[in-house]
Coordinates of C-alpha atoms in Angstrom, one line a residue:
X1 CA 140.8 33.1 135.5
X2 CA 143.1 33.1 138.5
X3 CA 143.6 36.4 141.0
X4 CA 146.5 38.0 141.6
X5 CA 145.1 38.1 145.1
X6 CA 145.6 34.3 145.1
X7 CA 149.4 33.2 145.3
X8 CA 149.1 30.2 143.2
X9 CA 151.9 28.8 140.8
X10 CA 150.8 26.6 138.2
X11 CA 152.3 25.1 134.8
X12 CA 151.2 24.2 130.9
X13 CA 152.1 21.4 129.3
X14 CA 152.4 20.9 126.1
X15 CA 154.0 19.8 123.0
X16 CA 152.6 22.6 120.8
X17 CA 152.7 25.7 122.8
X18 CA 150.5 27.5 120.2
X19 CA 146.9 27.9 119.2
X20 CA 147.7 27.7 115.4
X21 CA 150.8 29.2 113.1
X22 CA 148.4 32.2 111.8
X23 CA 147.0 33.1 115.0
X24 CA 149.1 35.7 116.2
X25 CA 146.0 37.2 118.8
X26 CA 145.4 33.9 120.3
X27 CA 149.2 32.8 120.0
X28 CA 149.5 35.8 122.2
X29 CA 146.9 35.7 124.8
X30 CA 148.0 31.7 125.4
X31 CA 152.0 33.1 126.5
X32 CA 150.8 35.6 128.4
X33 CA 148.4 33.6 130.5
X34 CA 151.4 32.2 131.1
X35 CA 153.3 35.5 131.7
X36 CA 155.2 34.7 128.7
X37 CA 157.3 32.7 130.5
X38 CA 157.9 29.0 128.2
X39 CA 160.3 26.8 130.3
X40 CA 162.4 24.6 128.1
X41 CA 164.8 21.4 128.7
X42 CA 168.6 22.5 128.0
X43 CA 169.5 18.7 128.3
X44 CA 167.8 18.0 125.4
X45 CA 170.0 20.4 123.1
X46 CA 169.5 22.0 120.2
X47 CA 167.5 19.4 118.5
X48 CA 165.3 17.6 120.6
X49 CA 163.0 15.5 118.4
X50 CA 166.6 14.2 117.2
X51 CA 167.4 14.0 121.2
X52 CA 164.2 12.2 122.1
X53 CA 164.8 9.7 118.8
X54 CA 168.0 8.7 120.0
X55 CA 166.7 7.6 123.5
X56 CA 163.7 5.9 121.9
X57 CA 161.6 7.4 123.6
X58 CA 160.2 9.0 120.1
X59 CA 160.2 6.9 116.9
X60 CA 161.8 7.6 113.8
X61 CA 159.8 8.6 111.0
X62 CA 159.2 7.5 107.8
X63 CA 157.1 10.5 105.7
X64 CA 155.7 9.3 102.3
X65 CA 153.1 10.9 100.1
X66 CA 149.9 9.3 98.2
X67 CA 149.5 11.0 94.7
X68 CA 146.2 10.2 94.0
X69 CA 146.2 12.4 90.8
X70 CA 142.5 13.3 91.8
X71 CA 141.9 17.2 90.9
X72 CA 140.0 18.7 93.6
X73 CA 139.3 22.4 93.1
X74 CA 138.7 24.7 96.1
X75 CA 137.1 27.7 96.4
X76 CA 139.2 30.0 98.5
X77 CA 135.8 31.3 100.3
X78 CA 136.4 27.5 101.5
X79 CA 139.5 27.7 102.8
X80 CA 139.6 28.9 106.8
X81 CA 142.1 30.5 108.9
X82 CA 143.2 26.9 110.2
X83 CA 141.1 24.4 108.5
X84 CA 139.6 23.6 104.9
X85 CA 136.3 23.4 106.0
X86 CA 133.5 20.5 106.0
X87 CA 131.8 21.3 102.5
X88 CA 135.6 20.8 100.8
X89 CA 136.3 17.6 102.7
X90 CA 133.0 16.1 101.8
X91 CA 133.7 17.1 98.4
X92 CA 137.1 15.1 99.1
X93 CA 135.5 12.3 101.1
X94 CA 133.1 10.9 98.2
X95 CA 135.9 10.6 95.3
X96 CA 136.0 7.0 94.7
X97 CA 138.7 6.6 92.7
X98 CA 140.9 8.8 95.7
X99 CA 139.3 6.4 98.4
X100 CA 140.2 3.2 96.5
X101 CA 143.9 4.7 96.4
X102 CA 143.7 5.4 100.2
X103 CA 142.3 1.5 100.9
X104 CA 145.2 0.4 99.0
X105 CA 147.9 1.9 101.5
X106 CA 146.4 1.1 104.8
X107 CA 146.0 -2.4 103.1
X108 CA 150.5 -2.5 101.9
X109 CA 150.7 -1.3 105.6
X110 CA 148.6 -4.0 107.3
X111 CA 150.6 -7.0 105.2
X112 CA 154.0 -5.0 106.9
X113 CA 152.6 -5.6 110.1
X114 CA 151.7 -2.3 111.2
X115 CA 149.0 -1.0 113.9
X116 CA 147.4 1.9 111.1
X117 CA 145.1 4.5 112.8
X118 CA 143.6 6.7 109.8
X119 CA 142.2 10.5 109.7
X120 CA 138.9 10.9 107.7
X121 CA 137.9 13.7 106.0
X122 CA 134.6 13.3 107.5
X123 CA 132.7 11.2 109.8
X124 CA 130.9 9.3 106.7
X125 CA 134.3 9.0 105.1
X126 CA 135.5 7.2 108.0
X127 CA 132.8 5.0 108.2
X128 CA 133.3 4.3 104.3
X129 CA 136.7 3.6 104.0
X130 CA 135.7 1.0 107.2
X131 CA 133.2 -0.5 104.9
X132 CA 135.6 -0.8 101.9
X133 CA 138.4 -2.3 104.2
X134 CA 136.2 -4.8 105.4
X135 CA 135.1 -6.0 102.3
X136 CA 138.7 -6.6 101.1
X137 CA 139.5 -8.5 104.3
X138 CA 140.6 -6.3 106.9
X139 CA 139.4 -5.7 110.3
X140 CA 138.9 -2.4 110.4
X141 CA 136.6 0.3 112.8
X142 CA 135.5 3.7 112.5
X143 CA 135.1 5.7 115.6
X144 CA 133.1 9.4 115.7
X145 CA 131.6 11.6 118.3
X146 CA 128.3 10.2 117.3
X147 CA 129.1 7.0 119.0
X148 CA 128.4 6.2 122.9
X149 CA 131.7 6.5 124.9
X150 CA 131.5 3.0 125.9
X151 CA 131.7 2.1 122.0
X152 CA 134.4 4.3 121.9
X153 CA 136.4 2.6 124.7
X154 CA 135.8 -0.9 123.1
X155 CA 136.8 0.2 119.7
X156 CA 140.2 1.1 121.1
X157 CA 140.6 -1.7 123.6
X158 CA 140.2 -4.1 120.6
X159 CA 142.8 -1.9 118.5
X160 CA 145.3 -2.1 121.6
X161 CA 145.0 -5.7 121.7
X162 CA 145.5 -5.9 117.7
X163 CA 141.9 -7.5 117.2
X164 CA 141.2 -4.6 114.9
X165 CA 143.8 -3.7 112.8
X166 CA 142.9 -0.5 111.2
X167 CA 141.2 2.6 113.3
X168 CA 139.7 5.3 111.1
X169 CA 138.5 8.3 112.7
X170 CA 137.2 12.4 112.0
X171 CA 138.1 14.9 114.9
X172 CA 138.4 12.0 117.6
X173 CA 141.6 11.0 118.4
X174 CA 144.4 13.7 117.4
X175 CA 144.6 14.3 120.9
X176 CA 144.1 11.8 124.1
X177 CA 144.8 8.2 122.1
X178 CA 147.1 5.8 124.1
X179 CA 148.0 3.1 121.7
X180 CA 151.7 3.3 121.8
X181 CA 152.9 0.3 119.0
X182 CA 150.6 2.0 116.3
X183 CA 153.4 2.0 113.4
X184 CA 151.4 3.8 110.6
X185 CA 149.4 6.9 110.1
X186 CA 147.6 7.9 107.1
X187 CA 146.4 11.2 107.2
X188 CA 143.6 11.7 104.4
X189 CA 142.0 15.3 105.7
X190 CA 143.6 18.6 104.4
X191 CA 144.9 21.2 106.8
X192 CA 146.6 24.6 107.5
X193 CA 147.0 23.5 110.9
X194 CA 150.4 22.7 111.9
X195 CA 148.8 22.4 115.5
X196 CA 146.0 19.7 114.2
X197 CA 148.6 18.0 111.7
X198 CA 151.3 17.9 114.6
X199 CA 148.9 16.3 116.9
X200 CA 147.7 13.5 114.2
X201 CA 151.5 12.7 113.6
X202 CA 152.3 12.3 117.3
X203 CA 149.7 9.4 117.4
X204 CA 152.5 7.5 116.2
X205 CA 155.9 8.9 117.8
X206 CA 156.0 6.9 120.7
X207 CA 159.6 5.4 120.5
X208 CA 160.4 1.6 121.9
X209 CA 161.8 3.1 125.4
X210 CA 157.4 4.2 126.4
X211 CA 156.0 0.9 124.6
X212 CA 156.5 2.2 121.1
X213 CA 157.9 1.3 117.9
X214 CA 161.3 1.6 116.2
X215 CA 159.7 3.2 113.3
X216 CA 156.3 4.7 112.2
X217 CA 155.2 5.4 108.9
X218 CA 153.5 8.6 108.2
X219 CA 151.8 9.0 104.9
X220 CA 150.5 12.2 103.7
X221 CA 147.4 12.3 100.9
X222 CA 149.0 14.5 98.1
X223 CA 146.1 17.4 98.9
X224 CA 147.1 17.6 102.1
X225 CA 148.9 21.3 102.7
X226 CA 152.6 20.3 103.3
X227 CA 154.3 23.5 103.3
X228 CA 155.7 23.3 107.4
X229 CA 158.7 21.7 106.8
X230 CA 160.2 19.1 108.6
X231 CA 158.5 17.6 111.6
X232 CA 161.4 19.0 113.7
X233 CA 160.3 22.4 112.4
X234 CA 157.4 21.8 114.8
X235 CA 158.6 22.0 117.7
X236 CA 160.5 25.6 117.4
X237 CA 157.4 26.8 115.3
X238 CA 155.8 28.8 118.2
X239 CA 158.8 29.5 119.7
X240 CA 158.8 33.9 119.1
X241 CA 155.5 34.1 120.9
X242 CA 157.3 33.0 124.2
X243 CA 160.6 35.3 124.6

């Protein structure tokens, strides 16, 4: 907490300038830290993902969905504020026949050449769908918070240097990954979270101009909740909690 006493400027950055779309409290509290005060870039227009695209310095996407025609009923007393929570997506994580459809895409995106990095449902689904990958060929590593940071680090050195060609992981790497050329993302894990699902998309926005790619494919699982719109919808979302 910072003193008025104390003349001291300092800045946020951020490409999500929101705590989560149904948080109006916290969405609150996080622009007036900041004396609700959100600086924008006027060179950038009226549509800056667009903007950004057309410099290269973010990648065009490609969104497709995986209908797995798997039935998975949830009990609203499991469905949070933000999140579907850990008992649903375990429910989710141990459907075979869903988890043989999700092999089958990161494998089609592998033979077109692309860097995949894929979000679990759980740690133990990450660590499955590894399993199932390597047995049909692929070099593929699961990384979790269970693991020491040096295995960490190697995990995504090797993936940077394209000796692993698949990444799964569960509530790792949505934020702080720097593989720019990674030219799919499946996304396999519910959510409400147009922060969280935001984040996981930008994995793989880097555009050619920052190391990037010209294109990244984004696949949704069909029981993901979709209901945000465009991925330029994003970056206005939070927009009325900074005027």
């Amino acid at each position: 907490i910072l003193s008025s006493s104390f003349k001291v400027k300092f800045i946020g950055l951020s490409a999500t300038p929101g705590r989560a779309s149904s948080n109006s409290i916290e969405n609150k509290q996080l622009s007036r830290l900041f004396s609700n005060n959100l600086i924008t870039s006027g060179i950038l227009g009226s549509d800056p993902i667009k903007e950004l695209q057309g410099r290269e310095i973010l990648a065009p996407i490609k969104r497709t969905s995986l209908y797995t025609e798997v039935d998975v009923d949830l009990d609203m007393n499991e469905i949070g504020e933000t999140i579907i929570n850990r008992r649903s997506l375990t429910r989710l994580s141990t459907n075979k026949a869903r988890n043989e459809q999700i092999v089958k895409v990161v494998e089609e995106q592998v033979k077109q050449g692309n860097k995949v990095i894929v979000f679990s449902c759980t740690v133990g689904h990450a660590r499955t769908l590894s399993i199932l990958l390597a047995k049909n060929g692929l070099v593929a590593c699961a990384v979790d918070c269970e693991m020491s940071s040096e295995a960490r680090k190697l995990a995504v050195m090797s993936f940077k240097k394209n000796e692993v060609q698949v990444l799964l992981n569960y509530g790792v790497f949505s934020t702080g990954l720097d593989v720019p050329d990674i030219g799919a993302v499946v996304i396999t894990r519910p959510t409400t979270s147009i922060v969280l699902y935001s984040q996981m998309i930008g994995r793989g926005m880097r555009g050619k101009f920052v190391g990037g790619t010209n294109q990244c494919t984004i696949i949704d699982i069909l029981d993901n909740v979709c209901e945000y719109g465009e991925v330029n919808d994003v970056y206005n979302y939070f927009e009325s909690y900074w005027e």
